[in-house]
Coordinates of C-alpha atoms in Angstrom, one line a residue:
X1 CA -7.6 7.4 -21.6
X2 CA -7.1 4.1 -23.3
X3 CA -6.2 1.4 -20.8
X4 CA -3.9 -1.5 -21.5
X5 CA -5.9 -3.8 -19.2
X6 CA -9.5 -4.8 -19.2
X7 CA -12.0 -3.4 -16.7
X8 CA -15.4 -4.6 -15.5
X9 CA -16.9 -2.6 -18.4
X10 CA -15.3 -5.0 -20.9
X11 CA -17.3 -8.0 -19.8
X12 CA -21.0 -9.0 -19.7
X13 CA -21.1 -10.6 -16.3
X14 CA -24.9 -11.4 -16.1
X15 CA -25.4 -15.0 -14.9
X16 CA -21.6 -15.5 -15.0
X17 CA -19.4 -16.7 -12.1
X18 CA -16.8 -14.0 -11.3
X19 CA -13.9 -14.6 -9.0
X20 CA -12.8 -11.3 -7.4
X21 CA -9.5 -11.0 -5.6
X22 CA -9.9 -8.2 -3.0
X23 CA -7.5 -7.0 -0.3
X24 CA -9.4 -6.7 3.0
X25 CA -6.3 -7.2 5.2
X26 CA -7.2 -5.2 8.2
X27 CA -5.8 -4.2 11.6
X28 CA -7.3 -6.2 14.4
X29 CA -7.4 -5.8 18.2
X30 CA -4.7 -8.1 19.6
X31 CA -6.8 -9.1 22.5
X32 CA -10.3 -9.7 21.0
X33 CA -9.3 -10.2 17.4
X34 CA -12.0 -7.8 16.3
X35 CA -11.4 -5.7 13.1
X36 CA -10.4 -2.2 14.1
X37 CA -10.6 -0.5 10.7
X38 CA -12.9 -1.5 7.9
X39 CA -11.6 1.1 5.4
X40 CA -10.5 -1.6 2.9
X41 CA -13.7 -3.5 3.1
X42 CA -15.6 -0.2 2.3
X43 CA -13.3 0.5 -0.7
X44 CA -14.0 -2.9 -2.3
X45 CA -17.8 -2.5 -1.8
X46 CA -18.1 -0.6 -5.1
X47 CA -16.7 -3.4 -7.2
X48 CA -18.6 -6.2 -5.4
X49 CA -21.9 -4.3 -5.4
X50 CA -21.6 -3.4 -9.1
X51 CA -20.9 -7.0 -10.1
X52 CA -23.8 -8.2 -8.0
X53 CA -26.2 -5.6 -9.4
X54 CA -25.2 -6.7 -12.9
X55 CA -26.3 -10.3 -12.1
X56 CA -22.9 -11.9 -11.5
X57 CA -22.4 -14.8 -9.2
X58 CA -19.6 -13.2 -7.1
X59 CA -16.9 -15.3 -5.5
X60 CA -14.4 -13.4 -3.3
X61 CA -10.9 -14.4 -2.5
X62 CA -8.8 -12.5 0.1
X63 CA -6.2 -12.7 2.8
X64 CA -5.7 -11.6 6.4
X65 CA -2.2 -11.1 7.6
X66 CA 0.3 -14.0 7.0
X67 CA 1.4 -17.2 8.7
X68 CA 3.2 -16.7 12.0
X69 CA 1.5 -13.3 12.8
X70 CA -1.0 -12.9 15.7
X71 CA -3.6 -11.4 13.4
X72 CA -3.5 -14.4 10.9
X73 CA -7.1 -15.5 11.1
X74 CA -10.2 -16.8 9.3
X75 CA -12.3 -14.4 7.3
X76 CA -15.6 -15.1 9.1
X77 CA -15.8 -11.7 10.6
X78 CA -14.8 -10.1 7.3
X79 CA -17.9 -11.7 5.7
X80 CA -20.1 -10.3 8.5
X81 CA -18.5 -6.8 8.1
X82 CA -18.9 -6.9 4.3
X83 CA -22.6 -7.9 4.7
X84 CA -23.2 -4.8 6.8
X85 CA -21.4 -2.5 4.5
X86 CA -23.0 -3.9 1.3
X87 CA -26.4 -4.3 2.9
X88 CA -26.3 -7.7 1.1
X89 CA -25.7 -11.2 2.5
X90 CA -22.2 -12.3 2.0
X91 CA -21.9 -16.1 2.5
X92 CA -18.8 -17.5 4.0
X93 CA -17.0 -20.7 3.3
X94 CA -14.3 -21.9 5.8
X95 CA -12.2 -23.5 3.0
X96 CA -10.8 -22.5 -0.4
X97 CA -11.2 -25.3 -2.9
X98 CA -12.5 -28.2 -0.8
X99 CA -15.5 -30.2 -2.3
X100 CA -17.8 -28.1 0.0
X101 CA -16.3 -24.8 -1.4
X102 CA -16.7 -26.0 -5.0
X103 CA -20.3 -27.0 -4.4
X104 CA -21.0 -23.6 -2.8
X105 CA -19.6 -21.9 -5.9
X106 CA -21.7 -24.1 -8.2
X107 CA -24.8 -23.4 -6.1
X108 CA -24.5 -19.6 -6.4
X109 CA -27.3 -17.8 -8.0
X110 CA -27.1 -14.4 -9.9
X111 CA -26.5 -11.5 -7.5
X112 CA -25.2 -13.8 -4.7
X113 CA -21.9 -13.3 -3.0
X114 CA -19.6 -15.9 -1.4
X115 CA -16.3 -15.2 0.5
X116 CA -13.9 -18.1 0.5
X117 CA -11.4 -18.7 3.4
X118 CA -8.2 -16.8 3.9
X119 CA -6.2 -17.7 0.8
X120 CA -2.9 -17.6 2.8
X121 CA -4.1 -20.7 4.7
X122 CA -3.0 -22.4 1.5
X123 CA 0.8 -22.6 1.7
X124 CA 1.5 -22.2 -2.1
X125 CA -0.1 -18.7 -2.0
X126 CA 2.9 -17.3 -0.2
X127 CA 5.3 -18.3 -2.9
X128 CA 6.4 -15.8 -5.5
X129 CA 6.5 -17.3 -9.0
X130 CA 5.6 -16.4 -12.6
X131 CA 1.9 -16.3 -13.7
X132 CA 2.4 -19.5 -15.7
X133 CA 3.8 -21.3 -12.7
X134 CA 1.1 -20.0 -10.5
X135 CA -1.6 -21.1 -13.0
X136 CA -0.6 -24.7 -12.3
X137 CA -1.0 -24.5 -8.5
X138 CA -3.8 -26.4 -6.8
X139 CA -5.6 -23.2 -5.9
X140 CA -5.8 -21.9 -9.5
X141 CA -6.3 -25.2 -11.3
X142 CA -9.1 -26.3 -8.9
X143 CA -11.1 -23.0 -9.1
X144 CA -10.5 -22.1 -12.8
X145 CA -13.1 -24.6 -14.2
X146 CA -15.7 -23.1 -11.9
X147 CA -15.4 -19.4 -13.0
X148 CA -16.1 -17.4 -16.1
X149 CA -14.1 -14.3 -15.3
X150 CA -11.4 -13.2 -12.9
X151 CA -11.3 -9.6 -11.5
X152 CA -8.3 -8.3 -9.6
X153 CA -9.3 -5.4 -7.3
X154 CA -6.4 -6.0 -4.8
X155 CA -4.2 -3.0 -5.6
X156 CA -2.6 -3.1 -2.1
X157 CA -1.1 -6.5 -3.0
X158 CA -0.5 -5.8 -6.7
X159 CA 3.3 -5.8 -6.3
X160 CA 3.2 -9.5 -5.3
X161 CA 3.4 -12.4 -7.8
X162 CA 1.3 -14.8 -5.8
X163 CA -1.1 -17.5 -7.1
X164 CA -4.4 -15.7 -6.3
X165 CA -3.0 -12.4 -7.8
X166 CA -1.5 -13.6 -11.1
X167 CA -2.3 -17.3 -11.7
X168 CA -5.9 -16.9 -12.9
X169 CA -4.9 -14.4 -15.6
X170 CA -3.3 -17.1 -17.7
X171 CA -6.4 -19.1 -18.6
X172 CA -9.3 -16.9 -17.6
X173 CA -10.6 -13.6 -19.1
X174 CA -9.4 -11.1 -16.6
X175 CA -10.0 -7.4 -15.6
X176 CA -9.2 -4.8 -13.0
X177 CA -11.8 -4.0 -10.4
X178 CA -12.8 -0.4 -9.6
X179 CA -10.2 0.0 -6.8
X180 CA -7.4 -1.3 -9.0
X181 CA -8.5 0.8 -11.9
X182 CA -8.7 4.0 -9.9
X183 CA -5.4 3.6 -8.2
X184 CA -3.5 2.8 -11.4
X185 CA -5.2 5.6 -13.3
X186 CA -4.8 8.3 -10.6
X187 CA -1.2 7.5 -9.7
X188 CA 0.0 7.1 -13.3
X189 CA -1.7 10.3 -14.4
X190 CA -0.2 12.2 -11.5
X191 CA 3.3 11.0 -12.5
X192 CA 2.8 11.6 -16.2
X193 CA 1.3 15.1 -15.8
X194 CA 3.1 16.3 -12.7
X195 CA 3.0 20.1 -11.9
X196 CA 6.0 21.9 -10.6
X197 CA 7.3 22.5 -8.0
X198 CA 6.9 18.9 -7.0
X199 CA 7.8 17.7 -3.6
X200 CA 8.2 14.1 -2.3
X201 CA 7.9 13.6 1.4
X202 CA 9.6 10.2 2.2
X203 CA 9.7 8.6 5.6
X204 CA 8.8 5.5 7.5
X205 CA 10.7 2.3 8.2
X206 CA 11.5 1.0 4.7
X207 CA 14.3 3.2 3.4
X208 CA 15.3 0.8 0.5
X209 CA 11.9 1.6 -1.1
X210 CA 12.3 5.3 -0.5
X211 CA 15.8 5.4 -1.8
X212 CA 14.6 3.8 -5.0
X213 CA 11.8 6.4 -5.3
X214 CA 14.3 9.2 -4.7
X215 CA 16.6 7.9 -7.5
X216 CA 13.7 7.5 -9.9
X217 CA 11.9 10.8 -9.4
X218 CA 15.1 12.8 -9.3
X219 CA 16.7 11.2 -12.3
X220 CA 13.6 11.6 -14.5
X221 CA 12.9 15.2 -13.4
X222 CA 9.6 14.5 -11.6
X223 CA 10.8 15.8 -8.2
X224 CA 12.1 19.2 -7.5
X225 CA 12.6 18.5 -3.8
X226 CA 12.8 15.4 -1.6
X227 CA 12.0 15.9 2.1
X228 CA 13.3 13.0 4.2
X229 CA 12.0 11.9 7.6
X230 CA 11.9 8.8 9.7
X231 CA 14.7 6.2 9.3
X232 CA 15.1 7.5 5.7
X233 CA 15.9 11.0 7.1
X234 CA 18.4 9.5 9.6
X235 CA 20.1 7.6 6.8
X236 CA 20.4 10.7 4.6
X237 CA 21.6 12.7 7.7
X238 CA 24.3 10.1 8.2
X239 CA 25.2 10.2 4.5
X240 CA 25.5 14.0 4.6
X241 CA 28.3 13.6 7.2
X242 CA 26.3 14.3 10.4
X243 CA 27.0 12.3 13.5
X244 CA 23.6 10.7 14.3
X245 CA 24.9 8.8 17.3
X246 CA 25.9 5.2 17.8
X247 CA 22.5 4.0 18.8
X248 CA 20.9 5.2 15.6
X249 CA 23.8 3.9 13.4
X250 CA 23.4 0.5 15.1
X251 CA 19.6 0.5 14.6
X252 CA 20.1 1.2 10.9
X253 CA 22.7 -1.6 10.7
X254 CA 20.6 -4.0 12.6
X255 CA 17.8 -3.6 10.1
X256 CA 20.2 -4.4 7.3
X257 CA 20.1 -0.9 5.8
X258 CA 23.7 0.2 6.3
X259 CA 24.3 -0.1 2.5
X260 CA 21.6 2.5 2.0
X261 CA 23.9 5.2 3.5
X262 CA 26.3 5.0 0.5
X263 CA 23.3 5.1 -1.9
X264 CA 22.0 8.2 -0.2
X265 CA 25.5 9.8 -0.4
X266 CA 25.5 9.2 -4.1
X267 CA 22.1 10.9 -4.5
X268 CA 23.3 13.9 -2.4
X269 CA 26.4 14.1 -4.6
X270 CA 24.3 13.9 -7.8
X271 CA 21.4 16.1 -6.9
X272 CA 22.7 18.4 -4.2
X273 CA 20.2 20.4 -2.2
X274 CA 17.2 18.8 -3.9
X275 CA 17.8 16.0 -1.3
X276 CA 16.8 17.6 2.0
X277 CA 17.3 16.1 5.5
X278 CA 16.2 17.1 9.0
X279 CA 17.9 20.2 10.5
X280 CA 16.8 19.1 14.0
X281 CA 15.5 15.9 15.5
X282 CA 13.5 14.8 18.5
X283 CA 14.8 12.4 21.1
X284 CA 13.4 11.1 24.4
X285 CA 15.5 12.3 27.4
X286 CA 14.2 11.7 31.0
X287 CA 10.9 10.7 29.6
X288 CA 10.3 13.9 27.7
X289 CA 10.5 15.0 24.0
X290 CA 13.6 17.1 23.4
X291 CA 14.3 18.8 20.1
X292 CA 18.0 19.0 19.2
X293 CA 20.0 20.5 16.3
X294 CA 21.3 18.0 13.8
X295 CA 24.9 19.1 14.7
X296 CA 24.5 18.1 18.3
X297 CA 22.6 14.8 18.2
X298 CA 23.4 12.8 21.4
X299 CA 23.7 9.1 21.6
X300 CA 19.9 8.8 22.0
X301 CA 17.3 7.2 19.7
X302 CA 15.7 9.6 17.2
X303 CA 11.9 9.4 17.3
X304 CA 10.8 12.3 15.2
X305 CA 11.9 15.3 13.2
X306 CA 12.3 18.5 15.2
X307 CA 10.2 21.7 15.2
X308 CA 12.5 23.7 12.9
X309 CA 12.4 20.9 10.3
X310 CA 8.6 20.7 10.6
X311 CA 8.5 24.5 9.8
X312 CA 11.0 24.2 7.0
X313 CA 9.3 21.2 5.4
X314 CA 5.8 22.8 5.8
X315 CA 6.9 25.8 3.9
X316 CA 8.2 23.6 1.0
X317 CA 4.8 21.8 1.0
X318 CA 2.8 25.0 1.0
X319 CA 4.7 26.2 -2.1
X320 CA 4.4 23.0 -4.0
X321 CA 1.9 22.3 -6.8
X322 CA 2.3 18.5 -6.4
X323 CA 3.0 16.6 -3.2
X324 CA 3.7 12.8 -2.9
X325 CA 3.9 11.5 0.6
X326 CA 4.9 8.1 1.8
X327 CA 5.8 7.0 5.4
X328 CA 5.3 8.8 8.7
X329 CA 7.9 11.3 10.0
X330 CA 8.5 9.5 13.3
X331 CA 7.0 7.2 16.0
X332 CA 3.6 8.9 15.6
X333 CA 1.8 6.2 17.7
X334 CA 3.5 7.9 20.7
X335 CA 1.8 11.3 21.4
X336 CA 5.2 12.9 22.3
X337 CA 6.5 12.1 18.8
X338 CA 3.4 12.5 16.6
X339 CA 4.1 16.2 15.9
X340 CA 6.2 15.7 12.8
X341 CA 3.8 13.3 11.1
X342 CA 0.6 15.2 12.1
X343 CA 1.9 18.7 11.3
X344 CA 3.1 17.7 7.9
X345 CA -0.1 15.9 7.1
X346 CA -2.0 19.1 8.1
X347 CA 0.3 21.1 5.9
X348 CA -0.5 18.8 2.9
X349 CA -4.2 19.0 3.7
X350 CA -4.1 22.8 3.6
X351 CA -2.0 22.9 0.4
X352 CA -3.7 23.9 -2.8
X353 CA -1.5 21.6 -4.9
X354 CA -2.3 18.0 -5.9
X355 CA -1.6 15.6 -3.0
X356 CA -1.1 11.9 -3.0
X357 CA -0.8 10.0 0.3
X358 CA 0.9 6.7 -0.4
X359 CA -1.0 4.2 1.8
X360 CA 0.3 2.3 4.8
X361 CA 1.0 4.1 8.1
X362 CA 0.8 7.6 6.7
X363 CA -2.6 6.9 5.3
X364 CA -3.7 5.6 8.7
X365 CA -2.4 8.7 10.4
X366 CA -4.2 10.9 7.8
X367 CA -7.5 9.0 8.4
X368 CA -6.9 9.3 12.2
X369 CA -6.8 13.1 11.8
X370 CA -9.9 13.0 9.8
X371 CA -8.1 14.6 6.8
X372 CA -8.5 11.9 4.2
X373 CA -11.1 14.1 2.3
X374 CA -8.6 17.0 2.2
X375 CA -6.2 14.9 0.0
X376 CA -6.4 14.6 -3.8
X377 CA -5.9 10.8 -3.5
X378 CA -5.3 8.5 -0.5
X379 CA -3.9 5.3 -1.8
X380 CA -5.1 1.9 -0.4
X381 CA -1.7 0.3 -0.9
X382 CA 1.6 1.4 0.6
X383 CA 3.9 -1.2 -1.0
X384 CA 2.2 -1.1 -4.4
X385 CA 2.0 2.7 -4.5
X386 CA 5.7 3.2 -3.5
X387 CA 6.7 0.6 -6.2
X388 CA 4.9 2.7 -8.8
X389 CA 6.6 5.8 -7.6
X390 CA 9.9 4.0 -7.8
X391 CA 9.2 3.2 -11.5
X392 CA 8.8 -0.5 -10.9
X393 CA 6.3 -2.7 -12.6
X394 CA 3.6 -4.4 -10.5
X395 CA 3.4 -8.1 -11.0
X396 CA -0.4 -8.4 -10.8
X397 CA -0.9 -5.4 -13.2
X398 CA 1.5 -6.9 -15.7
X399 CA -0.5 -10.1 -15.5
X400 CA -3.7 -8.2 -16.2
X401 CA -2.1 -6.5 -19.2
X402 CA -0.8 -9.8 -20.6
X403 CA -4.2 -11.3 -20.1
X404 CA -5.7 -8.6 -22.3
X405 CA -3.2 -9.4 -25.0

């Protein structure tokens, strides 16, 4: 397949300085601050090792969390973890474009790897602007003279138009890394060549994204059936005319998602029974899980889909030839309410159809069950993946395409 962006294969990187934007944003223990999951570091190892093996001087740029969060930290332990994964020394610099950082980049020898400090320590990084505007930031203008090539491997952040993701593409020959290349190729191919029946399982806590996906894949004929869970399912239930209880209506409104109810109603009106919602839900009553029919929901918080819905959805999944899943079915962190998420992941794993798990919490739950190898593709980026499913362009990918032009 001809690609409309450069890849590593398009550049001779021997003895060249290559700046690689990776996404190693990882969950950390709130007490110790130690990285709990090194999945993303392992994913980027292929790109980093390949560039190093080809004789590049590899400079890594990454972030961890964002300002104001408890896990917003330096990348010193990320460098140590990467060194172990790569079995290569990864140098660490506790600044981004200080004189010391610039000298460290200039001093790199072929095959060596240097990780710069958390790029979000630099305040301009968190601003969303055009590639041209981002190319004029201190970050980009200070580092550009020191590098020969820019490689973006951060698919998980590809929907953001931040300096380290789009700014370097303006004046530096740029390419997609192996993670970025694989994600874009697999997801786009799956959407372009979808087999039917095709089922979308949409849940989680970001209903605006899921409603956009629903509208896109139903309008263009990609989806034959949408199975809704989580807050998405509650919104669709409410839109269908069900009484989901004041506490659940208030929760949706408090999150600013009340306008999604009308959008969901429009989709139900347009596409009828292709939009499916829970026929029972699970609430916590006297400290226990209680499954309740959707016509009798009490004024109690909904924490999961019910057992009848799990069975109904699992049957749809088993019969599908393509399954796209994004977002957990409920509060899966609580064992009482993990059933919906875990049973549906198991159903997808056993399916003979193509399966794409869209990153984020559902990817974590899949990995927690040890079923990642049973899926056709486990995406590294929840936000970027769902943006693709919604038919939206990814800012960092468009920047790479324009760089090739």
